[in-house]
GROMACS .gro file of C-alpha atoms in nm:
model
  343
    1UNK     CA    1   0.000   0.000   0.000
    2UNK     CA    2   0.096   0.355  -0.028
    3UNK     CA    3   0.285   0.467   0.269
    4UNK     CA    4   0.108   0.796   0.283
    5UNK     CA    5  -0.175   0.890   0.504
    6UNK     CA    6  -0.424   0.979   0.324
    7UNK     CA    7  -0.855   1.080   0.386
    8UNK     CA    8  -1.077   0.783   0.357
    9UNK     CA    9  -1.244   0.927   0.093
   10UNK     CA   10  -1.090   0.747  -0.217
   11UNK     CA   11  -1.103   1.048  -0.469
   12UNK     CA   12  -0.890   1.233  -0.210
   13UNK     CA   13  -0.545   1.054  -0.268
   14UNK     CA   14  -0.244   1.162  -0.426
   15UNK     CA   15  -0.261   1.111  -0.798
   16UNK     CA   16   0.136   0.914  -0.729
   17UNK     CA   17   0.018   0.682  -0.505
   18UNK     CA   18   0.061   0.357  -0.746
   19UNK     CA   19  -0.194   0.061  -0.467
   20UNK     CA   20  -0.534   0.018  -0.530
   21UNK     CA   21  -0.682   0.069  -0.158
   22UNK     CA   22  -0.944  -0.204  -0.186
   23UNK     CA   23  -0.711  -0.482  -0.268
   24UNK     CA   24  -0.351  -0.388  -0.293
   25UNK     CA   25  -0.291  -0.436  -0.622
   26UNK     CA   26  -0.078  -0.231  -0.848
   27UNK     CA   27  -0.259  -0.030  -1.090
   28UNK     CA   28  -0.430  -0.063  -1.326
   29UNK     CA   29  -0.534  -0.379  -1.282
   30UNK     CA   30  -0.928  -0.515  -1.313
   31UNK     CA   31  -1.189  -0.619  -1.102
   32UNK     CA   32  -1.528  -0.499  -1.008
   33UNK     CA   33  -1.434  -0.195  -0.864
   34UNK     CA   34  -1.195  -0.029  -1.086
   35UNK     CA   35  -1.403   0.236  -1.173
   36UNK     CA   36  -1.312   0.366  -0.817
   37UNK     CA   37  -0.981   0.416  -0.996
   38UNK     CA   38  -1.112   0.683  -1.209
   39UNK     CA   39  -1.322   0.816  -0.966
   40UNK     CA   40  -0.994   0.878  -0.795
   41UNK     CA   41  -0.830   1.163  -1.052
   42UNK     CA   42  -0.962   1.487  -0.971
   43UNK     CA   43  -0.851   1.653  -1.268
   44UNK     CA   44  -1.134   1.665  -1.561
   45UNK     CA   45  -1.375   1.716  -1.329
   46UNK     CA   46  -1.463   2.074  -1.490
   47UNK     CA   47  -1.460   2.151  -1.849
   48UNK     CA   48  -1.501   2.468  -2.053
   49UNK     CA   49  -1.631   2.526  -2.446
   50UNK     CA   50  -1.685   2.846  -2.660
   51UNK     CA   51  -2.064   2.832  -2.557
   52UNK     CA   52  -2.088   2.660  -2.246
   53UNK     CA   53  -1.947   2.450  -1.929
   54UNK     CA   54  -1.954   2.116  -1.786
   55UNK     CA   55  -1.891   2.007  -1.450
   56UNK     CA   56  -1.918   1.693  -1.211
   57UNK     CA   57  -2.004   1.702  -0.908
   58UNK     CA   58  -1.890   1.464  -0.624
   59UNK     CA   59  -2.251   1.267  -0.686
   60UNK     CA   60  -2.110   1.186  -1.065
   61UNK     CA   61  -2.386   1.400  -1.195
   62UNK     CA   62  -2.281   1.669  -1.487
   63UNK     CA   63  -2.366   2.003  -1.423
   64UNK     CA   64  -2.427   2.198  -1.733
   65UNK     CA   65  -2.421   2.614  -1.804
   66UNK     CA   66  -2.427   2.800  -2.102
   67UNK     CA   67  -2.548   2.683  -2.453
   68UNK     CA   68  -2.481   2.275  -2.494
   69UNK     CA   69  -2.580   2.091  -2.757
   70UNK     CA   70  -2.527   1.733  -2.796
   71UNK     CA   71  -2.741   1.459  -2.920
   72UNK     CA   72  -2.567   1.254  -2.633
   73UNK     CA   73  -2.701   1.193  -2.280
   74UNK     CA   74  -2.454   1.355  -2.085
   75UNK     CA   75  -2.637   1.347  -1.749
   76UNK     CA   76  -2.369   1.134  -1.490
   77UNK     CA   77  -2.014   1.086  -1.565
   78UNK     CA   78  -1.633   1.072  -1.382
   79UNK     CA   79  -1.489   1.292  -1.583
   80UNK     CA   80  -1.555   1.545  -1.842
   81UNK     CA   81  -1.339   1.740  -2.182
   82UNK     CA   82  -1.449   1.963  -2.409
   83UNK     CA   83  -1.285   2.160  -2.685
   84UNK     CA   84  -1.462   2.438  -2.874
   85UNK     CA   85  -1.825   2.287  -2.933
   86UNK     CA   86  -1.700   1.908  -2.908
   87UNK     CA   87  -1.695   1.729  -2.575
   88UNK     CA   88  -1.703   1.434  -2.379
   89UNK     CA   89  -1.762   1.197  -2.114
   90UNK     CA   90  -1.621   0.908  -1.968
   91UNK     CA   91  -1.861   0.707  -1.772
   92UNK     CA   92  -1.807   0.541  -1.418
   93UNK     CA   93  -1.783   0.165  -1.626
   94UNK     CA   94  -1.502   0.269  -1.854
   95UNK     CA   95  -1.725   0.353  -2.136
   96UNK     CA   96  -1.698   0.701  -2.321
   97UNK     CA   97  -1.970   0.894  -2.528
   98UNK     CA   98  -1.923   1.229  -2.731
   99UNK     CA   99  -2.070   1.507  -2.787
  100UNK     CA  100  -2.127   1.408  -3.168
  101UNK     CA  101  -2.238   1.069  -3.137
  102UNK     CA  102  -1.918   0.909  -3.275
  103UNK     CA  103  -1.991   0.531  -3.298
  104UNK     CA  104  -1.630   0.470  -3.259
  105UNK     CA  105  -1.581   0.624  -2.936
  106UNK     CA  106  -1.874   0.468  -2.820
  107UNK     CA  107  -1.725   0.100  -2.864
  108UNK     CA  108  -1.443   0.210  -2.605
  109UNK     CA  109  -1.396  -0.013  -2.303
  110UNK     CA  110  -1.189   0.024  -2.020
  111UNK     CA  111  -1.113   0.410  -2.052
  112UNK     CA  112  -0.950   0.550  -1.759
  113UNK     CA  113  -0.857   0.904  -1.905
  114UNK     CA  114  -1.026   1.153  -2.153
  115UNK     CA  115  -0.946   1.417  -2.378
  116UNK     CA  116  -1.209   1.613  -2.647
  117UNK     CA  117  -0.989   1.780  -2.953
  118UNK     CA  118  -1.169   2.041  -3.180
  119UNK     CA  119  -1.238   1.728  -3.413
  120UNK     CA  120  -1.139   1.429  -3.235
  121UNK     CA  121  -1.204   1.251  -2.913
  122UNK     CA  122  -0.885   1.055  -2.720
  123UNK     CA  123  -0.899   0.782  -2.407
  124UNK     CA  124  -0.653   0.644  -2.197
  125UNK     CA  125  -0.721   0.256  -2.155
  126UNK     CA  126  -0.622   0.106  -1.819
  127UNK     CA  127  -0.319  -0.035  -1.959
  128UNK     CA  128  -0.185   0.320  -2.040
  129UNK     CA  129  -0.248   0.223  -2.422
  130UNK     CA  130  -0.445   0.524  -2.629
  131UNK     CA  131  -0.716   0.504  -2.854
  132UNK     CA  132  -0.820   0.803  -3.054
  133UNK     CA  133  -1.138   0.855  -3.286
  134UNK     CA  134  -1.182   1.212  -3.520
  135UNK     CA  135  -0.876   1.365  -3.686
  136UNK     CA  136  -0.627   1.119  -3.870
  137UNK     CA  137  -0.303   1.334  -3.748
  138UNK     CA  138  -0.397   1.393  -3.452
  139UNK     CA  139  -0.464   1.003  -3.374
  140UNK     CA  140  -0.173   0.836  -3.447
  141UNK     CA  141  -0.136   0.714  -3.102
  142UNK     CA  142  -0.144   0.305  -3.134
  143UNK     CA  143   0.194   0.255  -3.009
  144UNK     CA  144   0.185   0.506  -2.735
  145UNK     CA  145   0.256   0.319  -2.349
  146UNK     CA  146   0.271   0.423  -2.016
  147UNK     CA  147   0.011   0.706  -2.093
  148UNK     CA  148  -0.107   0.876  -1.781
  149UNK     CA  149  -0.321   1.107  -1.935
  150UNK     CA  150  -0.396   1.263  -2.290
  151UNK     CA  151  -0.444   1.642  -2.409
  152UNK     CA  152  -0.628   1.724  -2.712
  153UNK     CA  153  -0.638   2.089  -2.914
  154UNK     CA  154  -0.695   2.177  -3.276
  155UNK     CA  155  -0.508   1.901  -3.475
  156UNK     CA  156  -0.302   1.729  -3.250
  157UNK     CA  157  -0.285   1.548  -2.942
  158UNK     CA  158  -0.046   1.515  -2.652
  159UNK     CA  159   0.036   1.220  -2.414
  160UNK     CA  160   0.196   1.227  -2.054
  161UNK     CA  161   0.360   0.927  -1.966
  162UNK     CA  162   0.347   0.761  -1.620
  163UNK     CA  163   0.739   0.971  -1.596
  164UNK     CA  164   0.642   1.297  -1.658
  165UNK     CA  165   0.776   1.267  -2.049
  166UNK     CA  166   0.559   1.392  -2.369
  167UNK     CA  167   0.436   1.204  -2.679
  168UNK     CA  168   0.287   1.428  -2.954
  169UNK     CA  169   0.083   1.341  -3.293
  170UNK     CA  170   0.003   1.603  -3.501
  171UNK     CA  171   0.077   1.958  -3.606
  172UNK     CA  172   0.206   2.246  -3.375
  173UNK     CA  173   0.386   1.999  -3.103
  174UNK     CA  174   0.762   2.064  -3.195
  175UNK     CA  175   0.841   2.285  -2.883
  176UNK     CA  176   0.666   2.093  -2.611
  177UNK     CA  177   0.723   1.706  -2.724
  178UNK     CA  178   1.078   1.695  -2.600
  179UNK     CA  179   0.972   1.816  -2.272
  180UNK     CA  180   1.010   1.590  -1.909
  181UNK     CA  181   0.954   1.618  -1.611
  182UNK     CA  182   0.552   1.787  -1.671
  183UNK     CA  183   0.246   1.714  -1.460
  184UNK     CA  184  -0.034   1.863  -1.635
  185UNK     CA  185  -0.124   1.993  -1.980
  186UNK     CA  186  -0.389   2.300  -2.086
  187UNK     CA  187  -0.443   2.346  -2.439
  188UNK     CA  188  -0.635   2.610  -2.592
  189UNK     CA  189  -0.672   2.750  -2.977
  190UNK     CA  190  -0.335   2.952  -2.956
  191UNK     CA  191  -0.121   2.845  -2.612
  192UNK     CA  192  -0.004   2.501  -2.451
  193UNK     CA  193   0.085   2.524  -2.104
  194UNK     CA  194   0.331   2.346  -1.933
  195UNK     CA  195   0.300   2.247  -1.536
  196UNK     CA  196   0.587   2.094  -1.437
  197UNK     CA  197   0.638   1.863  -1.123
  198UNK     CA  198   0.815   2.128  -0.898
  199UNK     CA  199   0.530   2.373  -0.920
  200UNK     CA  200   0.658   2.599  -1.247
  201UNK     CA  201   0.435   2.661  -1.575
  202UNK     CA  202   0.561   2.733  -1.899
  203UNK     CA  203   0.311   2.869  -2.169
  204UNK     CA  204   0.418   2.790  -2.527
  205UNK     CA  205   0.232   2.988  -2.879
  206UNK     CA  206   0.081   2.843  -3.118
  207UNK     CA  207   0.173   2.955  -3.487
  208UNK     CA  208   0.185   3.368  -3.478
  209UNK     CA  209   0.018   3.417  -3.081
  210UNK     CA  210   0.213   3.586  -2.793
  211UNK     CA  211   0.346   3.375  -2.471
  212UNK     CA  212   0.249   3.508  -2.148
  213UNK     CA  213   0.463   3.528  -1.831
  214UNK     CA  214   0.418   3.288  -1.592
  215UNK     CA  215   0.779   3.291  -1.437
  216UNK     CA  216   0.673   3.399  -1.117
  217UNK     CA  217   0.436   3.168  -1.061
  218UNK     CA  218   0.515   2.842  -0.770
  219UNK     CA  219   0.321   2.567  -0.604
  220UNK     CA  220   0.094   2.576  -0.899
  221UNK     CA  221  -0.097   2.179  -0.940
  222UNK     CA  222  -0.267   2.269  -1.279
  223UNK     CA  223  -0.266   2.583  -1.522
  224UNK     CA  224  -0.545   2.665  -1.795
  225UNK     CA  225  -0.527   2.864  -2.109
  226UNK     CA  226  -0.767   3.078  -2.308
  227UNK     CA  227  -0.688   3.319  -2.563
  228UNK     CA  228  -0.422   3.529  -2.466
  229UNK     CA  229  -0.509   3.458  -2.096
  230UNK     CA  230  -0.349   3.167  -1.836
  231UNK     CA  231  -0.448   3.079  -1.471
  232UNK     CA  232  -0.300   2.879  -1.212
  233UNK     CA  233  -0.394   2.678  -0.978
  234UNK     CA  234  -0.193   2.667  -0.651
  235UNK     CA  235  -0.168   2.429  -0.388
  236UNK     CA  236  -0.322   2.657  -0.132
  237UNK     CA  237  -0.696   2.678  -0.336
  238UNK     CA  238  -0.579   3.020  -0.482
  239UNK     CA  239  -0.539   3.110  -0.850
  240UNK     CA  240  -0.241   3.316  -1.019
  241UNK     CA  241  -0.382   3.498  -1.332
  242UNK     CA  242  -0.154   3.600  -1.617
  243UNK     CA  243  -0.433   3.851  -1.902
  244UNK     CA  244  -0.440   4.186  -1.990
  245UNK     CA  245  -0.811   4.265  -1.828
  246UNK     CA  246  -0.772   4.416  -1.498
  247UNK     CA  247  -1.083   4.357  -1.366
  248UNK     CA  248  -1.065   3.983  -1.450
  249UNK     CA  249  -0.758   3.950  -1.272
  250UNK     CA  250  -0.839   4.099  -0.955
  251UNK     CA  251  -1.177   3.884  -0.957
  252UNK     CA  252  -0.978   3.591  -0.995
  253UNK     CA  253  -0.704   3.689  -0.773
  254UNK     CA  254  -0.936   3.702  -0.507
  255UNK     CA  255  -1.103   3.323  -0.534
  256UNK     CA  256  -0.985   3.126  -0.216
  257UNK     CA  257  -1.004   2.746  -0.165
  258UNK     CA  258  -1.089   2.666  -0.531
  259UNK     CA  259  -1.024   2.289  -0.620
  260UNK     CA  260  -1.090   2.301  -1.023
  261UNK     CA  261  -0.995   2.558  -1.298
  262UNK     CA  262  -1.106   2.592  -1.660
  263UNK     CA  263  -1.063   2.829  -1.946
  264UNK     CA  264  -1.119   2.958  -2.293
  265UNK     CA  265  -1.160   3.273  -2.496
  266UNK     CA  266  -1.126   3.559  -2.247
  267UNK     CA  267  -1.352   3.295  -1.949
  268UNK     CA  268  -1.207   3.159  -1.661
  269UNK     CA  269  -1.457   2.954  -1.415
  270UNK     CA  270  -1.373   2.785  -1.116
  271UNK     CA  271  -1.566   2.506  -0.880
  272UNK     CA  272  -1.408   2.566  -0.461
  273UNK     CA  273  -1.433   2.291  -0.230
  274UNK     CA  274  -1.816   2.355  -0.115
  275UNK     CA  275  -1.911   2.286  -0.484
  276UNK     CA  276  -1.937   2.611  -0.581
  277UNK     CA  277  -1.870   2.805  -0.869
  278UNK     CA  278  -1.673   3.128  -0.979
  279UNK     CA  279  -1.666   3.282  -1.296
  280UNK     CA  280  -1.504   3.608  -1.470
  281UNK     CA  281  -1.466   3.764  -1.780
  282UNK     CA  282  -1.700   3.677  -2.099
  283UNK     CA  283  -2.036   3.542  -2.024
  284UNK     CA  284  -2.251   3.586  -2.313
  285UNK     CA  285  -2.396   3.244  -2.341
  286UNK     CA  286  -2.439   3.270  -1.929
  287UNK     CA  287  -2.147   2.957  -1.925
  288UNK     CA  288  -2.114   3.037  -1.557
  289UNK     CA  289  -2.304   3.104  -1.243
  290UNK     CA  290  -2.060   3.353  -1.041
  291UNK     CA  291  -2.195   3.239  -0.659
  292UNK     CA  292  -1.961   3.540  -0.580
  293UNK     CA  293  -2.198   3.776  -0.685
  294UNK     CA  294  -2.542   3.580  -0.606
  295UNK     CA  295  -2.422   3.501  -0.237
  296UNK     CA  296  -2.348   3.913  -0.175
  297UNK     CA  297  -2.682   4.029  -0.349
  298UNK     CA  298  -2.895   3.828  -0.138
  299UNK     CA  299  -3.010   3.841   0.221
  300UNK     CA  300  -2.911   3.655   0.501
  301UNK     CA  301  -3.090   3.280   0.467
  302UNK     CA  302  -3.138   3.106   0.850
  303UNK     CA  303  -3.156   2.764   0.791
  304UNK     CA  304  -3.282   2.444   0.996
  305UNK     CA  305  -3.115   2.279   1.338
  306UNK     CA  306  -2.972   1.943   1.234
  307UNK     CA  307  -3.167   1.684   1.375
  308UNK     CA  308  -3.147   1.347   1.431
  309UNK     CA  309  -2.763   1.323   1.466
  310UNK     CA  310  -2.603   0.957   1.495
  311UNK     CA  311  -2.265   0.852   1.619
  312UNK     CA  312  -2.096   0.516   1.533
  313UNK     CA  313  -1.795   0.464   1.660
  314UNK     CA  314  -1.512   0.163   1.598
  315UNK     CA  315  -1.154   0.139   1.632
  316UNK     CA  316  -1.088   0.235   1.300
  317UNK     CA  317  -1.334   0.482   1.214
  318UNK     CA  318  -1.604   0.777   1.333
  319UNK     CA  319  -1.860   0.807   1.126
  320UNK     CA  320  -2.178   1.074   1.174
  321UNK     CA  321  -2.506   1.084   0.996
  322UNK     CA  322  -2.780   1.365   1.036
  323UNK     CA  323  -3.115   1.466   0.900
  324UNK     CA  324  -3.036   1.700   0.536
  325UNK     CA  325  -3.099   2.034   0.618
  326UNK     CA  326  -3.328   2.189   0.381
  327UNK     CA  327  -3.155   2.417   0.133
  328UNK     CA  328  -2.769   2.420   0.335
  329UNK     CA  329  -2.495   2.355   0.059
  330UNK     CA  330  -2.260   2.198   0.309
  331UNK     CA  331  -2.189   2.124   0.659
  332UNK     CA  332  -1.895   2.196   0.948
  333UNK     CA  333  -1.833   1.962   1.162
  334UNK     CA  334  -1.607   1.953   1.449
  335UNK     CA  335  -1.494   1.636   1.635
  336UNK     CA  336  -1.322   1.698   1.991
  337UNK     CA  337  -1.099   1.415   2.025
  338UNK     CA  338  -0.999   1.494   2.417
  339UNK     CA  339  -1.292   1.364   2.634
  340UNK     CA  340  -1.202   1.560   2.920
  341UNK     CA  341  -1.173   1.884   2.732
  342UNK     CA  342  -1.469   2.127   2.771
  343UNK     CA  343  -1.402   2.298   2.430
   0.00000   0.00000   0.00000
């Protein structure tokens, strides 16, 4: 097992840790609950297109905003992509559906990992093989291994292997597919960005656009690009914002304890660890809900007592149930693990 303490909630741990909890085997590996495994990344949990945005929450269902079109059910899911006005899904059974109704994709088994490209739609199997469906340059990715996780943009496609190294099919990869040592990838019409393992993120142009300067930036877990614009995500829940609209950055400057990021055009949106979500800059097709600016504009809500609260205790674990409280969004709970202590 991982030697790391980690919460008992399985989504929670470390994206390193290489044990499945349930039954100590390496991963990936299969077995009736290895869609726990996916359940376990929390990266493409949020995903943005020109029109709209997608986003599951920690029930599996998918959260929609904006203007989204797809012929596709895309009501549940464990992850979501989009690119543009394609996206996808990948299902808790290791299935995947698009937003176009490719029968391809739809014959996938045993996904772990998606990506959505402006014309084609990429999964990771649990072997860390790739299978691609859409644009023929951008899927020539049979003989990839090892693949982590998979990046998709306008023509091509990157892979991160299990190491931290890139693979790259398709056009406008030359400056980022000799690159190591990388932890995440954010791809947008015009920039690739570049989060490396120690915290750094690099943002690379695509044909005739403009870099941006992220040099400053540390402790960042996962960047996203836009047009002209980049964001950060830092360890602490707070985002670094590299665009030229000062009113957008000090919006998003000023998020605390946000868990997801997403971006494109000139929108950022992010989902903090209550579930909800911020938004700034363009929101003509209403692709975000800024809880920001509802939870200041109205009043004061008094909610219910909780009622009816149980206590089970073991030698291994605590766990509390209560009544729901009608319209509370989440709970605090404090546990006082010194008997004699008053407080």
């Amino acid at each position: 097992m991982c030697d790391r303490r980690h919460r008992s909630t399985f989504r929670m741990w470390p994206q390193d840790c290489t044990k499945c909890r349930f039954c100590t085997r390496p991963f990936p590996h299969k077995g009736e609950h290895r869609y726990l495994v996916r359940m376990g990344r929390n990266d493409n949990r949020i995903a943005l297109g020109d029109t709209y945005s997608l986003y599951v929450d920690n029930q599996g269902n998918i959260k929609k905003y904006g203007n989204f079109s797809s012929t596709e059910n895309f009501s549940t899911g464990v992850q979501v992509a989009a690119f543009d006005d394609h996206a996808a899904v990948l299902l808790k059974n290791g299935t995947v559906i698009s937003s176009d109704g490719n029968a391809d994709v739809k014959e996938w088994k045993h996904i772990k990992y998606i990506a959505a490209g402006k014309d084609h739609t990429v999964g990771v199997t649990d072997e860390g093989t790739v299978v691609c469906a859409g644009n023929e340059s951008a899927c020539k990715v049979s003989e990839w291994k090892n693949i982590s996780s998979v990046y998709a943009g306008n023509g091509f496609t990157l892979g991160l292997t299990n190491d931290g190294a890139i693979k790259a099919s398709g056009s406008n990869t030359d400056a980022v597919s000799n690159q190591s040592n990388v932890r995440h990838i954010s791809i947008s019409d015009n920039l690739i960005a570049l989060t490396k393992k120690d915290g750094k993120v690099t943002i690379y142009p695509i044909g005739s656009a403009e870099s941006l300067d992220t040099g400053s930036w540390t402790d960042i877990q996962s960047a996203a690009v836009g047009n002209n614009l980049a964001v950060g995500l830092k360890k602490d829940g707070t985002v670094n914002i590299s665009y030229g609209d000062e009113e957008v950055v000090n919006k998003v400057s000023s998020w605390k304890s946000i868990k997801h990021v997403a971006a494109n055009g000139s929108t950022v949106i992010g989902i903090d660890s209550y579930g909800k979500m911020h938004g700034a800059g363009d929101n003509t097709y209403k692709q975000y809900v800024d809880t920001t600016e509802a939870d200041t504009n109205k009043q004061e809500e008094t909610l219910g007592e909780v009622k009816n609260i149980k206590v089970d205790v073991t030698t291994a674990n605590v766990v509390i149930k209560w009544d729901t409280v009608e319209n509370a969004s989440y709970y605090e709970v404090s546990v006082n693990t010194d008997p004699e202590s008053k407080t």
